[in-house]
Amino acid sequence: MFFIHRLEAMQKDHYHILEDILETISASDNPAQSLDRIVNLIADQFQIDVCSVYVYNPYGNSLVLRATKGLRREAVGNIEMDLSEGLTGLVIERMAPVFVVNPADHPRYKHYAQSGEESFKTYLGVPLIYHKKVIGALVVQTRAEAGIDEADIDLFKRIAGQIAATLAFLTLQENRQVQDPSHGQATVQAADTERADGFLQNHLRGEGVSDRAASGFAHYLFETMDFDQIHLSQISASDCQTEIERLNTAFAAAASRIRQVSEKARGISDHDRAIIDAHLMLLSDKSLKRRILEKINSRINAEYALKRVVFEYVDMFRSMEDDYLSERAEDILDIGRRVLNCLVGVGDSPDQAFERDTILVAADISPVDLLAMRQPFLKGIVLAKGGRTSHTVIMARSLEIPIVIGVDGLPEGVRAGDYLIVDGVSGLVYVNPAPDILAAYDRRQLENQKVLEKLEALRDLPAITSDDFSVHMGANIGLLSDIMLARKYGADHIGLYRTEFPFLLRKSFPSEDEQVHLYSRVLEKADGRSVTIRTFDVGGDKFLSYLDYPKEENPFLGWRSIRLSLDLEDIFRTQIRAILRASACGNIRMLFPMISSTEEIRQVTALVKAEKDYLDRTGIPYDRQIELGIMVEVPAAVPILDRLLRYVDFVNVGTNDLTQYLLAVDRNNKKVARYFNGLHPSVIATVGQIVSVCRHAGKQVCICGEAAAVNESIFLFVAMGADHLSMVPASIPAAKQFIRAIRKKDAENALAACLEMEDAREIAAYLKNMLPGAAAGFHLRR
């Protein structure tokens, strides 16, 4: 019975193991630590006494024990065997699994006194093969003779195949740093300064927020890098001259750009001309540059040397009592930023056309800038800041542009023109990767394409659980072109159309006729699907260039969304009227964001009635039965939801903002990003309450936002009875496949258990074990 129970658990859980392994690697900067955690995961998950990883050393033609759970720790690094030795050597010789009961009786058995493996009665070794090359072996052992069976071989072959690529990346990173085959000994160098075969062996780590990878040449966004992104990096004595030359070039480039500005700025005042002249004088100040050079000669990189000296000058000027001299601190900062941008290779044109595959690199980027820079050669984005639910990330995912956020060390680790691989899943950014890394990512792109082709078969199938609970799959869109993606990925309806996105690049609010034309086009391209149009939701991290915003300490809690619309009543009325007019062309629903009180919704519905009356008087047609809805994304709306529902026909739950406000977590702040968790018990309970109130009132509820595409959250939403979800179009196929593989009854049992748990970590672990293997996530490979 024990063996059968363990095998069933193995068959169920092996689908989760890759996710766990990838999370382990993403969270670690140390390859050895990652290997230790991987073997522990496998041993614990499958109740195996020993799990070991042997790494192939091509220079010694040997296998070295690099990580183990179950053998003695001192054996790691000390057990090394020739390929002609031992059962593990036999695995590599045969390039096939080796399964043995009572391995001590096998002629190839070799005893290693320091290992402690003499007590184990079963042995299974599986080769780790990557790109038809041996990279090592995965070995599992048990004390019980029935602990492993031949039936387990296929299971561990699949696991080995899944982790082989991951282990390849880990060992490649170490091998490039330490191997010197001509001398047969290790020579350690800093990964970010070693060049071999013309490639910089380096990678940076951030947070992956998309399901794709891309490659291209680094291009810094105009004037986005600042000193807060600069950190100390030690350099060798031989590199000091290179850094000095870089600094001199940057000073010259900064002066040249200021002169260009001066030449183009005809007719400027004498005061403005004096400011330009002062900046040029500061750039030519020999003492300023001399102090920076002294820092470089103490073996620190040019960017950090510049930062140190500029801040010293700023502190000195700001401490002066004379107001004029004190204000010169800002001039020093401005000059320093100009030189910094030249050092890292920021271009002097914010709107240049890219002529080759390009990865945009920036401290941060607004949705407006992203729209402005969208072009065929923009392949990926790397940001030092940002949050996974920011509107920039949402838009990038909608545009199917891979993006990594929260990357430390950008100016030092990436220079303009470096060739990058951006992995939007793992969060790794490879800088000038070696050919084998490039080949691996090319292979992964092909594999991803095959996955997408398989998912296409689901496009026209319903999202219905195995016990017949049907879920309507909606698409969140922001641009007219997104409609094509909604059709491509099989959306049943447009669950959220963000009307602010098309107007972010405009210089004024669109006219009523322009809006009618746009909304009518959306309906036309939706091919009969219903379209939920949300009124302008600006503010927060979305700002219109033609609107005069107040300076706010926290714009997410400020003048934004419905508050802004109600204050700008004429503009709001125009949009309401345009949506009403477009409703004559098809099935439109009108949605109002960030409602937090009955007073707000009464004001809104009064304006809608007034515009209906106007259209009636003028004889302009519209849908008299048009449905009105509210976004529930402010916690204050939840306790009074039954009262709010008296005024509307449906509800959309904005899980991104709702989670942000419930947990008091700025969703764009990487320092607190770990606290933003859709599986927090409060988030689950609150969403459950919203769904329950809506169902009791007979009002439709649609769940939007990041959580709507996360399997664990979907499982709970189905349990709540939420039958409408809306997400980025590309997420629909995988979510649909997940729903088709689960039972609502199982989800209900899981929800009841989760509501009794204490924290998100416990809930996540429980759900990972609950989710059926086939439904645990048909994801693109990482």
CSV table of N, CA, C and O in Angstrom, one decimal, residues 207-211 387-398 403 405 424-425 473-474 476 496 498 534 631 633 653-660 667-668 673 676-679 683 687 702-715 717 725-729 731-732 735 779 782:
chain,number,residue,atom,x,y,z
A,207,GLU,N,12.7,40.5,-12.0
A,207,GLU,CA,11.5,39.8,-11.9
A,207,GLU,C,10.8,39.6,-13.3
A,207,GLU,O,10.6,40.6,-14.0
A,208,GLY,N,10.6,38.4,-13.7
A,208,GLY,CA,10.0,38.1,-14.9
A,208,GLY,C,8.5,38.4,-14.8
A,208,GLY,O,7.8,37.8,-13.9
A,209,VAL,N,7.9,39.1,-15.7
A,209,VAL,CA,6.5,39.4,-15.7
A,209,VAL,C,5.8,39.1,-17.0
A,209,VAL,O,4.7,39.7,-17.3
A,210,SER,N,6.3,38.3,-17.8
A,210,SER,CA,5.7,37.8,-19.0
A,210,SER,C,6.1,36.4,-19.3
A,210,SER,O,6.9,35.8,-18.6
A,211,ASP,N,5.4,35.8,-20.3
A,211,ASP,CA,5.7,34.4,-20.6
A,211,ASP,C,6.5,34.2,-21.9
A,211,ASP,O,6.4,33.2,-22.6
A,387,GLY,N,6.5,47.6,-11.1
A,387,GLY,CA,5.8,46.6,-10.4
A,387,GLY,C,5.1,45.6,-11.4
A,387,GLY,O,4.7,46.0,-12.5
A,388,ARG,N,4.8,44.4,-11.0
A,388,ARG,CA,4.3,43.4,-11.9
A,388,ARG,C,2.9,43.7,-12.4
A,388,ARG,O,2.4,43.2,-13.4
A,389,THR,N,2.2,44.5,-11.6
A,389,THR,CA,0.8,44.9,-12.0
A,389,THR,C,0.7,46.3,-12.5
A,389,THR,O,-0.4,46.9,-12.6
A,390,SER,N,1.8,47.0,-12.7
A,390,SER,CA,1.8,48.3,-13.2
A,390,SER,C,1.2,48.4,-14.6
A,390,SER,O,1.2,47.4,-15.4
A,391,HIS,N,0.7,49.5,-15.0
A,391,HIS,CA,0.0,49.6,-16.4
A,391,HIS,C,1.1,49.5,-17.5
A,391,HIS,O,0.7,49.1,-18.6
A,392,THR,N,2.3,49.8,-17.2
A,392,THR,CA,3.3,49.6,-18.2
A,392,THR,C,3.5,48.1,-18.5
A,392,THR,O,3.6,47.7,-19.6
A,393,VAL,N,3.6,47.3,-17.4
A,393,VAL,CA,3.7,45.9,-17.6
A,393,VAL,C,2.5,45.3,-18.3
A,393,VAL,O,2.6,44.5,-19.2
A,394,ILE,N,1.3,45.8,-17.9
A,394,ILE,CA,0.1,45.3,-18.5
A,394,ILE,C,0.1,45.6,-20.0
A,394,ILE,O,-0.3,44.7,-20.8
A,395,MET,N,0.5,46.8,-20.3
A,395,MET,CA,0.5,47.1,-21.7
A,395,MET,C,1.5,46.3,-22.5
A,395,MET,O,1.3,45.9,-23.6
A,396,ALA,N,2.7,46.1,-21.9
A,396,ALA,CA,3.8,45.3,-22.6
A,396,ALA,C,3.3,43.9,-22.8
A,396,ALA,O,3.5,43.4,-23.9
A,397,ARG,N,2.6,43.3,-21.9
A,397,ARG,CA,2.1,42.0,-22.1
A,397,ARG,C,1.0,42.0,-23.1
A,397,ARG,O,0.9,41.0,-23.9
A,398,SER,N,0.2,43.0,-23.1
A,398,SER,CA,-0.8,43.1,-24.2
A,398,SER,C,-0.2,43.2,-25.6
A,398,SER,O,-0.7,42.6,-26.5
A,403,ILE,N,9.2,41.4,-20.9
A,403,ILE,CA,9.6,42.5,-20.0
A,403,ILE,C,10.1,41.9,-18.7
A,403,ILE,O,9.5,40.9,-18.2
A,405,ILE,N,11.4,43.4,-14.9
A,405,ILE,CA,11.5,44.6,-14.1
A,405,ILE,C,12.3,44.3,-12.8
A,405,ILE,O,12.7,43.2,-12.5
A,424,GLY,N,11.5,36.8,-20.0
A,424,GLY,CA,10.4,37.4,-19.2
A,424,GLY,C,9.8,36.5,-18.3
A,424,GLY,O,8.8,36.9,-17.5
A,425,VAL,N,10.2,35.2,-18.2
A,425,VAL,CA,9.6,34.3,-17.3
A,425,VAL,C,10.5,34.1,-16.0
A,425,VAL,O,10.1,34.4,-14.9
A,473,MET,N,-14.8,33.4,-20.9
A,473,MET,CA,-13.4,33.9,-20.9
A,473,MET,C,-13.4,35.3,-21.7
A,473,MET,O,-13.7,35.3,-22.8
A,474,GLY,N,-13.0,36.3,-20.9
A,474,GLY,CA,-13.0,37.7,-21.5
A,474,GLY,C,-11.5,38.1,-21.8
A,474,GLY,O,-10.6,37.6,-21.2
A,476,ASN,N,-8.9,41.5,-21.7
A,476,ASN,CA,-8.7,42.9,-21.4
A,476,ASN,C,-7.9,43.5,-22.5
A,476,ASN,O,-6.8,43.0,-22.9
A,496,LEU,N,-12.9,44.0,-20.6
A,496,LEU,CA,-12.5,45.3,-20.2
A,496,LEU,C,-11.8,46.0,-21.3
A,496,LEU,O,-10.7,45.5,-21.8
A,498,ARG,N,-10.0,49.5,-21.9
A,498,ARG,CA,-9.5,50.6,-21.2
A,498,ARG,C,-9.4,51.8,-22.2
A,498,ARG,O,-8.5,51.9,-23.0
A,534,ARG,N,-14.8,50.7,-20.2
A,534,ARG,CA,-14.5,51.4,-19.0
A,534,ARG,C,-14.2,52.9,-19.3
A,534,ARG,O,-13.4,53.2,-20.2
A,631,MET,N,-16.4,49.1,-11.2
A,631,MET,CA,-15.2,48.3,-10.8
A,631,MET,C,-15.1,48.3,-9.3
A,631,MET,O,-15.2,49.4,-8.7
A,633,GLU,N,-12.7,47.9,-6.7
A,633,GLU,CA,-11.2,47.8,-6.5
A,633,GLU,C,-10.8,48.6,-5.3
A,633,GLU,O,-9.6,48.6,-5.0
A,653,VAL,N,-14.4,43.0,-10.9
A,653,VAL,CA,-13.5,43.1,-9.7
A,653,VAL,C,-12.1,43.3,-10.3
A,653,VAL,O,-11.5,42.5,-11.0
A,654,GLY,N,-11.5,44.5,-9.9
A,654,GLY,CA,-10.2,44.8,-10.3
A,654,GLY,C,-9.2,44.3,-9.3
A,654,GLY,O,-8.9,45.0,-8.3
A,655,THR,N,-8.7,43.1,-9.5
A,655,THR,CA,-7.9,42.4,-8.5
A,655,THR,C,-6.5,43.1,-8.2
A,655,THR,O,-6.0,43.0,-7.1
A,656,ASN,N,-6.0,43.8,-9.2
A,656,ASN,CA,-4.7,44.5,-9.0
A,656,ASN,C,-4.8,45.6,-8.0
A,656,ASN,O,-4.1,45.6,-7.0
A,657,ASP,N,-5.7,46.5,-8.2
A,657,ASP,CA,-5.9,47.6,-7.2
A,657,ASP,C,-6.5,47.1,-5.9
A,657,ASP,O,-6.1,47.6,-4.8
A,658,LEU,N,-7.4,46.2,-6.0
A,658,LEU,CA,-8.0,45.7,-4.8
A,658,LEU,C,-7.0,45.1,-3.8
A,658,LEU,O,-6.9,45.3,-2.6
A,659,THR,N,-6.1,44.3,-4.4
A,659,THR,CA,-5.0,43.7,-3.6
A,659,THR,C,-4.1,44.8,-3.1
A,659,THR,O,-3.6,44.7,-1.9
A,660,GLN,N,-3.7,45.7,-3.9
A,660,GLN,CA,-2.8,46.8,-3.5
A,660,GLN,C,-3.4,47.6,-2.3
A,660,GLN,O,-2.7,47.8,-1.3
A,667,ARG,N,2.1,48.7,-5.6
A,667,ARG,CA,2.3,47.7,-6.6
A,667,ARG,C,3.5,48.0,-7.5
A,667,ARG,O,3.9,47.1,-8.3
A,668,ASN,N,4.0,49.2,-7.5
A,668,ASN,CA,5.1,49.6,-8.3
A,668,ASN,C,6.4,49.7,-7.5
A,668,ASN,O,7.4,50.1,-8.1
A,673,ALA,N,7.4,44.4,-3.0
A,673,ALA,CA,6.7,43.6,-4.0
A,673,ALA,C,6.3,42.2,-3.4
A,673,ALA,O,5.3,41.7,-3.8
A,676,PHE,N,2.8,41.8,-2.1
A,676,PHE,CA,1.7,41.8,-3.0
A,676,PHE,C,1.4,40.4,-3.4
A,676,PHE,O,2.1,39.8,-4.2
A,677,ASN,N,0.3,39.8,-2.8
A,677,ASN,CA,0.0,38.4,-3.0
A,677,ASN,C,-1.5,38.2,-3.1
A,677,ASN,O,-2.2,38.4,-2.1
A,678,GLY,N,-1.9,37.7,-4.3
A,678,GLY,CA,-3.3,37.5,-4.5
A,678,GLY,C,-3.9,36.3,-3.7
A,678,GLY,O,-5.1,36.1,-3.7
A,679,LEU,N,-3.0,35.5,-3.1
A,679,LEU,CA,-3.4,34.4,-2.3
A,679,LEU,C,-3.5,34.7,-0.8
A,679,LEU,O,-3.6,33.8,0.1
A,683,VAL,N,-7.4,38.8,0.7
A,683,VAL,CA,-7.8,38.9,-0.7
A,683,VAL,C,-8.8,37.9,-1.1
A,683,VAL,O,-9.8,38.2,-1.7
A,687,VAL,N,-12.7,38.8,-2.2
A,687,VAL,CA,-13.2,38.5,-3.5
A,687,VAL,C,-14.4,37.5,-3.3
A,687,VAL,O,-15.4,37.7,-4.0
A,702,CYS,N,-17.6,39.8,-13.0
A,702,CYS,CA,-16.4,39.4,-13.8
A,702,CYS,C,-15.1,39.8,-13.1
A,702,CYS,O,-15.0,40.9,-12.6
A,703,ILE,N,-14.2,38.8,-12.9
A,703,ILE,CA,-13.0,39.1,-12.2
A,703,ILE,C,-11.9,39.4,-13.2
A,703,ILE,O,-11.7,38.6,-14.2
A,704,CYS,N,-11.3,40.5,-13.1
A,704,CYS,CA,-10.2,41.0,-14.0
A,704,CYS,C,-8.9,41.1,-13.3
A,704,CYS,O,-8.8,40.8,-12.1
A,705,GLY,N,-7.9,41.5,-14.0
A,705,GLY,CA,-6.6,41.7,-13.3
A,705,GLY,C,-5.7,40.5,-13.4
A,705,GLY,O,-6.0,39.4,-14.0
A,706,GLU,N,-4.5,40.6,-12.8
A,706,GLU,CA,-3.4,39.6,-12.8
A,706,GLU,C,-3.9,38.3,-12.3
A,706,GLU,O,-3.6,37.2,-12.9
A,707,ALA,N,-4.7,38.3,-11.2
A,707,ALA,CA,-5.1,37.1,-10.6
A,707,ALA,C,-6.0,36.2,-11.5
A,707,ALA,O,-6.1,35.0,-11.4
A,708,ALA,N,-6.7,36.8,-12.4
A,708,ALA,CA,-7.6,36.1,-13.3
A,708,ALA,C,-6.9,35.1,-14.2
A,708,ALA,O,-7.6,34.2,-14.8
A,709,ALA,N,-5.6,35.2,-14.3
A,709,ALA,CA,-4.8,34.3,-15.2
A,709,ALA,C,-3.9,33.4,-14.4
A,709,ALA,O,-3.1,32.7,-15.0
A,710,VAL,N,-4.0,33.4,-13.1
A,710,VAL,CA,-3.2,32.6,-12.2
A,710,VAL,C,-3.9,31.3,-11.8
A,710,VAL,O,-5.0,31.4,-11.3
A,711,ASN,N,-3.4,30.2,-12.1
A,711,ASN,CA,-4.1,28.9,-11.9
A,711,ASN,C,-4.7,28.8,-10.5
A,711,ASN,O,-5.8,28.4,-10.3
A,712,GLU,N,-3.8,29.0,-9.5
A,712,GLU,CA,-4.3,28.9,-8.1
A,712,GLU,C,-5.5,29.8,-7.8
A,712,GLU,O,-6.5,29.4,-7.1
A,713,SER,N,-5.4,31.0,-8.3
A,713,SER,CA,-6.5,31.9,-8.1
A,713,SER,C,-7.8,31.5,-8.9
A,713,SER,O,-8.9,31.6,-8.4
A,714,ILE,N,-7.6,31.1,-10.1
A,714,ILE,CA,-8.7,30.6,-10.9
A,714,ILE,C,-9.4,29.5,-10.2
A,714,ILE,O,-10.7,29.4,-10.2
A,715,PHE,N,-8.7,28.6,-9.6
A,715,PHE,CA,-9.3,27.4,-8.9
A,715,PHE,C,-10.2,27.9,-7.8
A,715,PHE,O,-11.3,27.4,-7.7
A,717,PHE,N,-11.6,31.0,-7.7
A,717,PHE,CA,-12.7,31.8,-8.3
A,717,PHE,C,-13.8,30.9,-8.7
A,717,PHE,O,-15.0,31.2,-8.6
A,725,LEU,N,-14.4,35.5,-16.3
A,725,LEU,CA,-13.0,36.0,-16.0
A,725,LEU,C,-12.5,36.8,-17.2
A,725,LEU,O,-13.0,36.6,-18.3
A,726,SER,N,-11.6,37.8,-17.0
A,726,SER,CA,-11.1,38.6,-18.1
A,726,SER,C,-9.6,38.8,-17.8
A,726,SER,O,-9.2,39.2,-16.7
A,727,MET,N,-8.8,38.7,-18.9
A,727,MET,CA,-7.4,38.7,-18.7
A,727,MET,C,-6.7,39.2,-20.0
A,727,MET,O,-7.4,39.3,-21.0
A,728,VAL,N,-5.4,39.3,-20.0
A,728,VAL,CA,-4.6,39.6,-21.2
A,728,VAL,C,-4.9,38.5,-22.2
A,728,VAL,O,-4.9,37.3,-21.8
A,729,PRO,N,-5.2,38.8,-23.5
A,729,PRO,CA,-5.6,37.8,-24.4
A,729,PRO,C,-4.7,36.6,-24.5
A,729,PRO,O,-5.2,35.4,-24.5
A,731,SER,N,-3.2,35.0,-22.3
A,731,SER,CA,-3.3,34.1,-21.2
A,731,SER,C,-4.5,33.2,-21.3
A,731,SER,O,-4.6,32.3,-20.5
A,732,ILE,N,-5.4,33.5,-22.2
A,732,ILE,CA,-6.7,32.8,-22.2
A,732,ILE,C,-6.5,31.3,-22.5
A,732,ILE,O,-7.1,30.5,-21.8
A,735,ALA,N,-5.4,29.4,-19.4
A,735,ALA,CA,-6.4,29.4,-18.4
A,735,ALA,C,-7.6,28.5,-18.8
A,735,ALA,O,-8.2,27.8,-17.9
A,779,HIS,N,2.3,25.7,-19.3
A,779,HIS,CA,3.0,27.0,-19.4
A,779,HIS,C,4.1,26.9,-20.5
A,779,HIS,O,4.6,25.8,-20.8
A,782,ARG,N,10.4,27.8,-19.5
A,782,ARG,CA,11.2,28.9,-18.9
A,782,ARG,C,12.6,28.8,-19.4
A,782,ARG,O,13.1,27.8,-19.6
